[in-house]
Short mmCIF file of N, CA and C in Angstrom, two decimals:
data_model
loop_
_atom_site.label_atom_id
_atom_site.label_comp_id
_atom_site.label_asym_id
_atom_site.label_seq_id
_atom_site.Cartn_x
_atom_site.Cartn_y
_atom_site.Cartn_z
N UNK A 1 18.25 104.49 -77.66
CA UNK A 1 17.64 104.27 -78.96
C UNK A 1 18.69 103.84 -79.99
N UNK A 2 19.87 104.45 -79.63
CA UNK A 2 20.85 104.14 -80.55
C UNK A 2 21.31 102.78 -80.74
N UNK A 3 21.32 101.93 -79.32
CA UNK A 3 22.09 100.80 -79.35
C UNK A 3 20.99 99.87 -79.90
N UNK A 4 19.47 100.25 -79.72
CA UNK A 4 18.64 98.89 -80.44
C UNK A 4 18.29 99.49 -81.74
N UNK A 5 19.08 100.32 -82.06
CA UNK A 5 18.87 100.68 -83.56
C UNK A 5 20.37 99.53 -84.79
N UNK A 6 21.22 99.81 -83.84
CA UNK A 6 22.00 99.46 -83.74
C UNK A 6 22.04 97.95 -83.69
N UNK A 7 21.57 97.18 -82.84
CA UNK A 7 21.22 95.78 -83.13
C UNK A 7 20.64 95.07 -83.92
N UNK A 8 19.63 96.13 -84.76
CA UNK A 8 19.27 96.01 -85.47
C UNK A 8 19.93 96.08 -87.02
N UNK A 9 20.75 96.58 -87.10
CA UNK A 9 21.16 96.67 -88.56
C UNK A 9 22.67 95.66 -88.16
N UNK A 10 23.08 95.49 -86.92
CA UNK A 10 24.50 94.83 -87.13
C UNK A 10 23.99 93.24 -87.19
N UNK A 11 22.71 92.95 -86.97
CA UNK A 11 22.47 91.74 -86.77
C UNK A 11 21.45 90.98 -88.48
N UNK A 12 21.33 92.06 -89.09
CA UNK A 12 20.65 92.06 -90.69
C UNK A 12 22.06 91.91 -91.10
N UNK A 13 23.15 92.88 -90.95
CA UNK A 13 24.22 93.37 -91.76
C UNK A 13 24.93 92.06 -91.98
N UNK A 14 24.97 91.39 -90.40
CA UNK A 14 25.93 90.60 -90.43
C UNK A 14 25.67 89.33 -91.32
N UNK A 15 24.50 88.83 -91.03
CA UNK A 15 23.47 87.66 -91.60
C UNK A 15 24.01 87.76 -93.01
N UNK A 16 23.56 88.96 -93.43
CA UNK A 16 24.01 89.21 -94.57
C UNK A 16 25.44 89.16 -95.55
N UNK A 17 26.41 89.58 -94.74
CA UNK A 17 27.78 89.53 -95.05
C UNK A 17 28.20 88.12 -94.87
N UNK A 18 27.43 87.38 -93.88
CA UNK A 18 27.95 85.98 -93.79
C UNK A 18 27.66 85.15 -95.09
N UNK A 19 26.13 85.53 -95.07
CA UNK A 19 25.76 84.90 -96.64
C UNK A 19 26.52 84.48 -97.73
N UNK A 20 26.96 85.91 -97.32
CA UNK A 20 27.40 86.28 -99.20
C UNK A 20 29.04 85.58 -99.12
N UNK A 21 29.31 86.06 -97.92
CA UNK A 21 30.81 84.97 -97.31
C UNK A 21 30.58 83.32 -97.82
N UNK A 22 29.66 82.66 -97.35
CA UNK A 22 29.31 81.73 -97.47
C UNK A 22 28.98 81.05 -98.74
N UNK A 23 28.45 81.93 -99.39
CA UNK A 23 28.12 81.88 -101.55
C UNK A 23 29.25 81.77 -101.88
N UNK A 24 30.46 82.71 -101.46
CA UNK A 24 31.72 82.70 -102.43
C UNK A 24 32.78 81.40 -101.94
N UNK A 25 32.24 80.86 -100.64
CA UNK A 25 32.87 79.55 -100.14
C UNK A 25 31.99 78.66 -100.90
N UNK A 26 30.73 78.26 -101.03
CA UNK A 26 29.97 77.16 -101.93
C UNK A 26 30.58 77.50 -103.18
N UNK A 27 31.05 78.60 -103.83
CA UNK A 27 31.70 78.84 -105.22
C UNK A 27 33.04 77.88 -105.34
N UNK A 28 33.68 78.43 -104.06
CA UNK A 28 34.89 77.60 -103.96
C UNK A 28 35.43 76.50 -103.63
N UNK A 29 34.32 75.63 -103.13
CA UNK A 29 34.46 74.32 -103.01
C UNK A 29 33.31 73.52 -103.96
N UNK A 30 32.79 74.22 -104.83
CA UNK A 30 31.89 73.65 -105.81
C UNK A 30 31.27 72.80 -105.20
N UNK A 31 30.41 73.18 -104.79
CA UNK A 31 28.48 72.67 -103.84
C UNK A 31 28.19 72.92 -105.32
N UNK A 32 26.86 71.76 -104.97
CA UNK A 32 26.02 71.75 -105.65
C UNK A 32 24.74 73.03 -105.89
N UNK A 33 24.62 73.08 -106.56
CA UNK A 33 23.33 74.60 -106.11
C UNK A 33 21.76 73.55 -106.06
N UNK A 34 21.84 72.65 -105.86
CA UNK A 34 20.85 71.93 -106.04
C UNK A 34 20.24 71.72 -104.18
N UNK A 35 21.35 71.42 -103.53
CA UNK A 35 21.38 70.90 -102.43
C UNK A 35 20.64 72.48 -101.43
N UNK A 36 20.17 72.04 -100.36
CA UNK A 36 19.14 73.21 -99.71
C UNK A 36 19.79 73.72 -98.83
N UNK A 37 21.08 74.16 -98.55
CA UNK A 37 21.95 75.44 -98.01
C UNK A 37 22.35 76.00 -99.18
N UNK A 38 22.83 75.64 -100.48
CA UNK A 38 22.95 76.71 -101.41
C UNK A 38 21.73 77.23 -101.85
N UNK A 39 20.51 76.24 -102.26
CA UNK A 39 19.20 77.46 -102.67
C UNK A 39 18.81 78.53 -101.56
N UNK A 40 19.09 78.18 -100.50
CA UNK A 40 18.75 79.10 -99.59
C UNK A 40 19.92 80.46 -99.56
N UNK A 41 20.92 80.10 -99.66
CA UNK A 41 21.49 81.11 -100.15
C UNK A 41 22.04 82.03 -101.18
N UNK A 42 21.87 81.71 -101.94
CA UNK A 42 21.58 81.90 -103.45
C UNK A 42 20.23 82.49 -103.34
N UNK A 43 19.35 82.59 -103.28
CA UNK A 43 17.74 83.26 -103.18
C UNK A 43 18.07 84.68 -102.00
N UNK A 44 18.72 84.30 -100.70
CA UNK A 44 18.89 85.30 -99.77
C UNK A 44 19.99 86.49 -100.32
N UNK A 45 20.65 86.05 -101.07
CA UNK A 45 22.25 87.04 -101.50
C UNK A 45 21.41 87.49 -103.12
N UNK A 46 21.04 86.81 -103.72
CA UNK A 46 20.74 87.08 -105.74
C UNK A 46 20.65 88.58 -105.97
N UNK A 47 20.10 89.27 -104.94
CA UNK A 47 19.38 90.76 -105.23
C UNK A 47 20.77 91.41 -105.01
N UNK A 48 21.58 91.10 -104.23
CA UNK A 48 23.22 91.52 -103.73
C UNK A 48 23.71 91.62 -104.54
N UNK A 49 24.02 90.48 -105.40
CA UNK A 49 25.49 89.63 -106.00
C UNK A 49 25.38 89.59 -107.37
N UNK A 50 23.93 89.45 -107.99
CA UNK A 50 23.58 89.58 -109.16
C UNK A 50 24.12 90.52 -109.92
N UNK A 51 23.81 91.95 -109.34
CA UNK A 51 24.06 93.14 -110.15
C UNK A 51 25.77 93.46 -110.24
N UNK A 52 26.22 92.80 -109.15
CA UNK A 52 27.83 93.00 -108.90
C UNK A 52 28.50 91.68 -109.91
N UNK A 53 27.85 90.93 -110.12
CA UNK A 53 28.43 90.05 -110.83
C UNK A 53 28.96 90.65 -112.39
N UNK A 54 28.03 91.35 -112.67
CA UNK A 54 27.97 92.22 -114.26
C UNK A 54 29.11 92.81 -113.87
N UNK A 55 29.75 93.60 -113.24
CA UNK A 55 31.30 94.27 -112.78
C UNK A 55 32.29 93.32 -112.84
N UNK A 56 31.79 92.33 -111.89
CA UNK A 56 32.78 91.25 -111.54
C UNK A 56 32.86 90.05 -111.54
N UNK A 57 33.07 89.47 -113.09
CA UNK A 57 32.60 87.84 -112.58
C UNK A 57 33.10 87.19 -112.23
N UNK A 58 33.05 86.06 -111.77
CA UNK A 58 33.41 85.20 -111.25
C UNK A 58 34.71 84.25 -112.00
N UNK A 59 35.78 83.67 -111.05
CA UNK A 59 36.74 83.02 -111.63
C UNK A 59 36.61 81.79 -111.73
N UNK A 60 37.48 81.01 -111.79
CA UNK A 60 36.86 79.45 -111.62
C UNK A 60 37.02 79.37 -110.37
N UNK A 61 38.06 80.01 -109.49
CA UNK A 61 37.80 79.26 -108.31
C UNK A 61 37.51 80.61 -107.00
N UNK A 62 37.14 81.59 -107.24
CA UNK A 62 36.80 82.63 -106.42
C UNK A 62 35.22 83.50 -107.21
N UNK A 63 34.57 83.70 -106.59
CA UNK A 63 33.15 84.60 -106.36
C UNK A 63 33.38 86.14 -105.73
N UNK A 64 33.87 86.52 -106.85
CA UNK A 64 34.27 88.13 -106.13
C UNK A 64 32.96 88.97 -106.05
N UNK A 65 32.16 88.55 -106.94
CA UNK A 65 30.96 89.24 -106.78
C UNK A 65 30.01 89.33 -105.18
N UNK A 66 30.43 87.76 -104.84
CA UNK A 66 29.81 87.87 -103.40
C UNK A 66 30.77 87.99 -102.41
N UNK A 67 32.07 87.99 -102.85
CA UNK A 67 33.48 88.79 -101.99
C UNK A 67 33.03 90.56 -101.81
N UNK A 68 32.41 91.21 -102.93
CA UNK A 68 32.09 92.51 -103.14
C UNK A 68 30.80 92.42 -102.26
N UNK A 69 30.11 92.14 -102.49
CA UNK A 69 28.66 92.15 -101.90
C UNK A 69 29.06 92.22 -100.13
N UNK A 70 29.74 90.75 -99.90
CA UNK A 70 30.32 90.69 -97.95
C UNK A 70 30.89 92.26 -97.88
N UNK A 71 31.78 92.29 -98.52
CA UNK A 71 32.76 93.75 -98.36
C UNK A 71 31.83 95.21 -97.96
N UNK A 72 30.67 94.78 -99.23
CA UNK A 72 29.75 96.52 -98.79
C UNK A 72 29.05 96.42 -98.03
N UNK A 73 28.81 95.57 -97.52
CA UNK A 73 27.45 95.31 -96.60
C UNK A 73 28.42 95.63 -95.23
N UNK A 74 29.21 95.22 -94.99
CA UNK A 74 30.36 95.64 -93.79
C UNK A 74 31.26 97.31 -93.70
N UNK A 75 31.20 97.55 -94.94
CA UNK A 75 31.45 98.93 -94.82
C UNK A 75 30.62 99.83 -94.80
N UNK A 76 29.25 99.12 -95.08
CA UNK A 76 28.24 100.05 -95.03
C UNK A 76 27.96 100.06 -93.55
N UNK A 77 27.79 99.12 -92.67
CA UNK A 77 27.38 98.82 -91.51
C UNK A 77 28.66 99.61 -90.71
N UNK A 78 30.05 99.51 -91.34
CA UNK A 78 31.22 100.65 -90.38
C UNK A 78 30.87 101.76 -90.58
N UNK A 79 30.49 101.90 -91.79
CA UNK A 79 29.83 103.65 -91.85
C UNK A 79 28.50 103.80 -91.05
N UNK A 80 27.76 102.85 -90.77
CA UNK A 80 26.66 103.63 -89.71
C UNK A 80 27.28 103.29 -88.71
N UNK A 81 27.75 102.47 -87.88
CA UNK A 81 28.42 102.53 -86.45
C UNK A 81 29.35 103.94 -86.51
N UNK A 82 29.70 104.37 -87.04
CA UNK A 82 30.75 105.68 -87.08
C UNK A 82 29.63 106.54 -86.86
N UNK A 83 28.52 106.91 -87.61
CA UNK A 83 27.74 107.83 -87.00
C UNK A 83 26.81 107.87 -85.79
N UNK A 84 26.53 106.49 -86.05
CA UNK A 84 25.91 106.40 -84.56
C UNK A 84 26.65 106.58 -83.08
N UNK A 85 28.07 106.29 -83.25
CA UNK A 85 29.00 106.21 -81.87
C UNK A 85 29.74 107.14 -82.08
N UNK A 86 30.69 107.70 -82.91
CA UNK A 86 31.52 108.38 -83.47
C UNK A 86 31.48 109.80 -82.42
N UNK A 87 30.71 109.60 -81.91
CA UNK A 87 30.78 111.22 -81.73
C UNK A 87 30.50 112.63 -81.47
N UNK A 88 30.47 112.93 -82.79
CA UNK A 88 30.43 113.80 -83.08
C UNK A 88 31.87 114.19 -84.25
N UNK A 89 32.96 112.88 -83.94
CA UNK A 89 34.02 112.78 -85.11
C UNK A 89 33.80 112.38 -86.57
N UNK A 90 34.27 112.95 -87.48
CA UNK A 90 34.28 112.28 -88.56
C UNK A 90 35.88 111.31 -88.82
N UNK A 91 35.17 109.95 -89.00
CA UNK A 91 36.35 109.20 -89.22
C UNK A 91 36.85 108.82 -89.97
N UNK A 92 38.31 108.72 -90.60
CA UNK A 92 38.69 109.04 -92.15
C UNK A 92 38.46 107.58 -92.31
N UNK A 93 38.38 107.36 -94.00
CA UNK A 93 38.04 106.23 -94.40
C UNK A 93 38.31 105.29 -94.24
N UNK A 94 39.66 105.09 -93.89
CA UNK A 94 40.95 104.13 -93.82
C UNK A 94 40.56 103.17 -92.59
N UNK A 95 40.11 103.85 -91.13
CA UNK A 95 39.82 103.61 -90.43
C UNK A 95 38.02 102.59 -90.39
N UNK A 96 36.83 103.46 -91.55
CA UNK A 96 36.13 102.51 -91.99
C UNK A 96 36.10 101.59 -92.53
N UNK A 97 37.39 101.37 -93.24
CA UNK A 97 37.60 100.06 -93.80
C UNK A 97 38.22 99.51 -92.93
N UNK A 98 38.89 99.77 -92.39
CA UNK A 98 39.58 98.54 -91.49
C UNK A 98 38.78 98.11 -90.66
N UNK A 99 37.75 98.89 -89.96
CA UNK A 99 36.61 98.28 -89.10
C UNK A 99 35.94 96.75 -89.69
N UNK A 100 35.53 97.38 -91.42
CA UNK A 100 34.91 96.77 -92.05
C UNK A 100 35.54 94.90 -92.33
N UNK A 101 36.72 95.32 -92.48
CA UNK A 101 37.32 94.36 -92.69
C UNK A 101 37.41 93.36 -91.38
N UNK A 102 37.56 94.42 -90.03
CA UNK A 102 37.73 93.37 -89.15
C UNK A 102 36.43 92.70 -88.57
N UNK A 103 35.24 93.43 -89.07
CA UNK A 103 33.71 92.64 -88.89
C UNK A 103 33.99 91.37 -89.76
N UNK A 104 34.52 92.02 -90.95
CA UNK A 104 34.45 91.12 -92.35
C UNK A 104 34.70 89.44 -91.68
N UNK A 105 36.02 89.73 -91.08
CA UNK A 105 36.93 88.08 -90.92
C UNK A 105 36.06 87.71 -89.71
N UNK A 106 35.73 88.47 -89.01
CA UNK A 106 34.99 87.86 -87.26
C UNK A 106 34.13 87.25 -87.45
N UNK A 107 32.83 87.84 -88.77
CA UNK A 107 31.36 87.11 -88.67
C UNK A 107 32.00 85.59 -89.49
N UNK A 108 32.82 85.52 -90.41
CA UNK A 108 33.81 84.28 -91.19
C UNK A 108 34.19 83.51 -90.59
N UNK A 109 34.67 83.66 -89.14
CA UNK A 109 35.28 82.93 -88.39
C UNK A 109 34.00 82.69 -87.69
N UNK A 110 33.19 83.49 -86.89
CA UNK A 110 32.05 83.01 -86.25
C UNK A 110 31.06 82.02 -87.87
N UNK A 111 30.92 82.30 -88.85
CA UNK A 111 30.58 81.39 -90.08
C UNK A 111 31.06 79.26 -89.68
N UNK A 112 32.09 80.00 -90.04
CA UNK A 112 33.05 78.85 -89.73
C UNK A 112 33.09 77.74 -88.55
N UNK A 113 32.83 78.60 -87.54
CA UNK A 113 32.68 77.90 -86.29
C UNK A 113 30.89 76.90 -86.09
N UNK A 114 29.92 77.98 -86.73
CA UNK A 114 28.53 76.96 -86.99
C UNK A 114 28.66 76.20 -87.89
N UNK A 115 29.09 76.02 -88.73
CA UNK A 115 29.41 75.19 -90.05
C UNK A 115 29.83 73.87 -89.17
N UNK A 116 31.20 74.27 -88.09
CA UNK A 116 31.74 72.86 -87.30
C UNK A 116 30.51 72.51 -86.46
N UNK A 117 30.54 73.53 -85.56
CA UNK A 117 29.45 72.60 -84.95
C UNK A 117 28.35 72.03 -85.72
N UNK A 118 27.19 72.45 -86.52
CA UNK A 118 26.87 71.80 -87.23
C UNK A 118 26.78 70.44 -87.68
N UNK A 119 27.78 70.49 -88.52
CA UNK A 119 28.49 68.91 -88.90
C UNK A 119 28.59 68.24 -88.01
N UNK A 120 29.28 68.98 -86.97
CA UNK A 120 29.52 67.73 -85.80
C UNK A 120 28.34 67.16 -84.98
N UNK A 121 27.37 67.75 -84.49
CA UNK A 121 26.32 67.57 -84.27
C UNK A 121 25.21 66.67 -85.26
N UNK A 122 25.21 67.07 -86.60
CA UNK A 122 24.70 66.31 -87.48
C UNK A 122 25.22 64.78 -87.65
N UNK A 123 26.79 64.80 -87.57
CA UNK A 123 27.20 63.46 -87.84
C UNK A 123 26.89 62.37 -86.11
N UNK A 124 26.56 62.97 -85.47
CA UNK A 124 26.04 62.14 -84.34
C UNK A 124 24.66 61.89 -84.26
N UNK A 125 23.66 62.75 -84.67
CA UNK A 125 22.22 62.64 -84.49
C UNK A 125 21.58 62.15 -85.96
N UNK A 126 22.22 62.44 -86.88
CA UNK A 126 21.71 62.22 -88.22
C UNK A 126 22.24 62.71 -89.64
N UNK A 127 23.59 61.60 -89.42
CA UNK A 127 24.29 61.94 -90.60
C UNK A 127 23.66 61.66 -91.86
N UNK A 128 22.40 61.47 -92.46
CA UNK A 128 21.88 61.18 -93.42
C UNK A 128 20.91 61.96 -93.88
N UNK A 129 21.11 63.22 -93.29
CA UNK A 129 20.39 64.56 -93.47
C UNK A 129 20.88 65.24 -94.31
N UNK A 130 19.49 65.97 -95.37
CA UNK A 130 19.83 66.20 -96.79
C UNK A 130 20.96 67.26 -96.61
N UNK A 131 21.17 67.91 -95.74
CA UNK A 131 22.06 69.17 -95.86
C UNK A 131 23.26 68.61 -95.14
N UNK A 132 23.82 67.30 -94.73
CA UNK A 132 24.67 66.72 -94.13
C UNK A 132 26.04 66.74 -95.29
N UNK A 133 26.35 66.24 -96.47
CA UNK A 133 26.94 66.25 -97.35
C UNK A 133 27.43 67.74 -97.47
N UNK A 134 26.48 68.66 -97.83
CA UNK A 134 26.79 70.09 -98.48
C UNK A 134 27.73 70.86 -96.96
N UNK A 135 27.53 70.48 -95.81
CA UNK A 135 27.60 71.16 -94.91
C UNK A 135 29.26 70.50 -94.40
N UNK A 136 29.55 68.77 -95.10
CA UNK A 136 30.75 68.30 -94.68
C UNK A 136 31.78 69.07 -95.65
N UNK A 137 30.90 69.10 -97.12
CA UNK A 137 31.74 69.54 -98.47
C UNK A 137 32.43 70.95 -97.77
N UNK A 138 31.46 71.74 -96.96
CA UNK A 138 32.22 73.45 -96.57
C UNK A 138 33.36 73.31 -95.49
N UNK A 139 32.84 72.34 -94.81
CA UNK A 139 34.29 72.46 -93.54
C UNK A 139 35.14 71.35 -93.86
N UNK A 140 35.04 70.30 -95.11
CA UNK A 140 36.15 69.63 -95.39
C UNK A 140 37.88 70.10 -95.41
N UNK A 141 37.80 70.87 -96.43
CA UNK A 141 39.23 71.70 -96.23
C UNK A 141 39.75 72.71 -95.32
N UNK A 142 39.05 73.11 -93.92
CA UNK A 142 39.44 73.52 -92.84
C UNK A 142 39.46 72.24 -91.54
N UNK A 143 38.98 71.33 -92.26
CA UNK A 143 39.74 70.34 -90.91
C UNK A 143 40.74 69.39 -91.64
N UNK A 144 40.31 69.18 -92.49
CA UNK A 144 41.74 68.06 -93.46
C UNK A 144 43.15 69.06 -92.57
N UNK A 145 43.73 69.40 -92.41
CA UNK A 145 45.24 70.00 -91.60
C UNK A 145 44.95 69.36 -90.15
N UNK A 146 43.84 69.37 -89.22
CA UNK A 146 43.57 68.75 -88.28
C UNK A 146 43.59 67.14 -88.28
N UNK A 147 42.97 66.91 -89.13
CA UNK A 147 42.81 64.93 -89.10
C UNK A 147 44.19 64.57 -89.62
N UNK A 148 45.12 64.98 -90.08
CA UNK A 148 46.55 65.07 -90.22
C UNK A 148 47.04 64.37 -89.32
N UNK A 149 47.03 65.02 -88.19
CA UNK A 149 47.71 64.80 -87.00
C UNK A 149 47.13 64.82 -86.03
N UNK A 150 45.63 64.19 -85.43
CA UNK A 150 44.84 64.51 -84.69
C UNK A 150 44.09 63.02 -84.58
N UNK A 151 45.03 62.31 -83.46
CA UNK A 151 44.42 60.57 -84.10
C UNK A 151 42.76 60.67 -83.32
N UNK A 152 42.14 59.33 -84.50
CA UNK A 152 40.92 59.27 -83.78
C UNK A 152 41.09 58.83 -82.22
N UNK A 153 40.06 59.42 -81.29
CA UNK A 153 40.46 58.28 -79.89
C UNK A 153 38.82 57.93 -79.77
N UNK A 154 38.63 56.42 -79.66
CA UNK A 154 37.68 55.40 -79.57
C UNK A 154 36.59 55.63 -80.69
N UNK A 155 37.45 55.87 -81.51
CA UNK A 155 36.93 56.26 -83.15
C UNK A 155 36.06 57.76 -83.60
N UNK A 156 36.53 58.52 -82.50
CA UNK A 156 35.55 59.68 -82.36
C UNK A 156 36.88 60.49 -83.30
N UNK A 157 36.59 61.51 -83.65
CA UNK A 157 37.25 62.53 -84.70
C UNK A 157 37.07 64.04 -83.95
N UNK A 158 38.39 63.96 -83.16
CA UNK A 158 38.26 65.22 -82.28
C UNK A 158 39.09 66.45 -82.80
N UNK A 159 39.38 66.49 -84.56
CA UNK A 159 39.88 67.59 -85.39
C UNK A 159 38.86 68.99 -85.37
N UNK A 160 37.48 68.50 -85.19
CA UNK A 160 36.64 69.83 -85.00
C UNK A 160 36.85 69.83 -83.41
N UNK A 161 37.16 69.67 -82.52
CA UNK A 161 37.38 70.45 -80.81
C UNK A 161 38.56 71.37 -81.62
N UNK A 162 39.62 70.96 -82.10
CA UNK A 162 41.00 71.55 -82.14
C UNK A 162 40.74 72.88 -83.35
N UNK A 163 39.57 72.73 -83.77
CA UNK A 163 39.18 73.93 -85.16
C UNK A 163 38.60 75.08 -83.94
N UNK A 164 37.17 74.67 -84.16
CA UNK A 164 36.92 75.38 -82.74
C UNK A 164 37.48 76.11 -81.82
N UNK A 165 38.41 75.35 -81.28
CA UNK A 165 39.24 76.20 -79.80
C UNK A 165 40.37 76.99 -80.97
N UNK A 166 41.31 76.94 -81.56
CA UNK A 166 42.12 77.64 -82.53
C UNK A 166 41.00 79.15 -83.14
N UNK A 167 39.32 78.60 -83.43
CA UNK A 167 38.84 79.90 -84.02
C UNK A 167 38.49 80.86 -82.76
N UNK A 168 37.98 80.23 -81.63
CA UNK A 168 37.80 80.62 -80.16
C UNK A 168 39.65 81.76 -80.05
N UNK A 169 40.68 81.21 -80.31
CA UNK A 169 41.89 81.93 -79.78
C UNK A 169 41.80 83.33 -81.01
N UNK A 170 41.43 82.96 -82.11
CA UNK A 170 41.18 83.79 -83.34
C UNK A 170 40.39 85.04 -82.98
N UNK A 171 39.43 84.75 -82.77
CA UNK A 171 38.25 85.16 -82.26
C UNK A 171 38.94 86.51 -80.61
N UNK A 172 39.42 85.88 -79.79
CA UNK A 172 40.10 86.76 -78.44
C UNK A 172 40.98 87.43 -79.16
N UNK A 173 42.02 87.09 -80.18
CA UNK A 173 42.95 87.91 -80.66
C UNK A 173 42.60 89.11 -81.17
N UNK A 174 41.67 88.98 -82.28
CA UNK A 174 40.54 89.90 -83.09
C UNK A 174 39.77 90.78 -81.99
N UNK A 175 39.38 90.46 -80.97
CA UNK A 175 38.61 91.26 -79.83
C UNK A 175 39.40 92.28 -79.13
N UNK A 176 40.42 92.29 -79.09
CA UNK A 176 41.65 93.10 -78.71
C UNK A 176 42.29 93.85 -79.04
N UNK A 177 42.20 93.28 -80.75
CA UNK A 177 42.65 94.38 -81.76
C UNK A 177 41.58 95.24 -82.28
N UNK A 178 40.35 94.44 -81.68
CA UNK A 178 39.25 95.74 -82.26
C UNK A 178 39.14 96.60 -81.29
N UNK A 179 39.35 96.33 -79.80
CA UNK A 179 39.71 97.09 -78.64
C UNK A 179 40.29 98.35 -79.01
N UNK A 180 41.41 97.90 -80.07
CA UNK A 180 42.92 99.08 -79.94
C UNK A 180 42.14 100.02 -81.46
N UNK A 181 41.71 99.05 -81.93
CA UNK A 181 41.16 99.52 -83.66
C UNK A 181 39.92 100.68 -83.27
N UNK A 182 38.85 100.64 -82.33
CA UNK A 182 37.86 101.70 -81.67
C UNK A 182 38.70 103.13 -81.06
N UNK A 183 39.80 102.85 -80.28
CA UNK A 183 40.52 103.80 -79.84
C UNK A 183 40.81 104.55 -80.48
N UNK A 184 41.49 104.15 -82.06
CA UNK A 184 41.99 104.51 -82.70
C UNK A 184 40.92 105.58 -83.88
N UNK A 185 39.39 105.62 -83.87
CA UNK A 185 38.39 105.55 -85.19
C UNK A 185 37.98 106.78 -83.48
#
């Protein structure tokens, strides 16, 4: 019962933390709010981020409000995995945050990785799709370091394989340390 209770809130939690991940990246690369991946997220996060915004507003170039919002939604979700698995231990905080944090960067990097595929897929089947622009604007400045040095071959743009496999090594590194990080909680 535990583990599909459990799927259940890590798979809301996460959706969620990605969101709000995702709001404070449209903050930071200034998307349009017009375009239909920000209304959609902006409507899914508002009830989140809104009330945290009054604490924390926003800079010109960071959204801490939906930096705060990703953050609780992940520590809230380390604090129920601690009771649900835990035990019968109580685990000091330090240890819930670091959980939190390491959900935090994984679902970011798994974020990150649909964003590429995405695009990449879009720019072959139908680069003239309304959410095609908003979706190049988010992974522009994580492949610009790739197209650097990453020549086209037969005009194809193979800087998203080399994003990908780098978040894929990200991704095994993080799995290992959450290995040692469970041992440890």
């Amino acid at each position: 019962m535990s583990s599909a209770l459990w799927l259940l809130f890590e798979t809301v939690g996460s959706l969620l933390a990605s969101a709000c991940v995702l709001r404070a990246a449209m903050w930071r690369f200034q998307l349009s709010p017009r375009n239909p991946v920000s209304q959609f997220v902006i409507a899914a996060t508002d009830w989140l981020v809104k009330p945290l915004r009054r604490l924390m507003p926003a800079s010109r170039t960071t959204d801490w409000a939906s930096l705060a919002g990703a953050l609780l939604v992940s520590l809230l979700l380390a604090a129920v995995w601690t009771l649900l698995f835990a035990k019968g231990r109580t685990p000091a905080f330090g240890g819930v945050l670091l959980l939190a944090l390491f959900w935090l960067l994984k679902w970011s990097i798994y974020l990150l990785i649909g964003l590429v595929l995405l695009q990449a897929v879009l720019s072959w089947v139908n680069p003239n799709a309304p959410i095609a622009p908003a979706i190049d604007q988010l992974t522009r400045p994580f492949l610009a370091p790739f197209r650097k040095f990453v020549p086209l071959v037969g005009g194809v743009d193979l800087s998203p394989l080399v994003l990908l496999v780098l978040a894929q090594v990200l991704l095994s590194l993080l799995e290992s340390l959450f290995q040692a990080l469970v041992a440890v909680i």
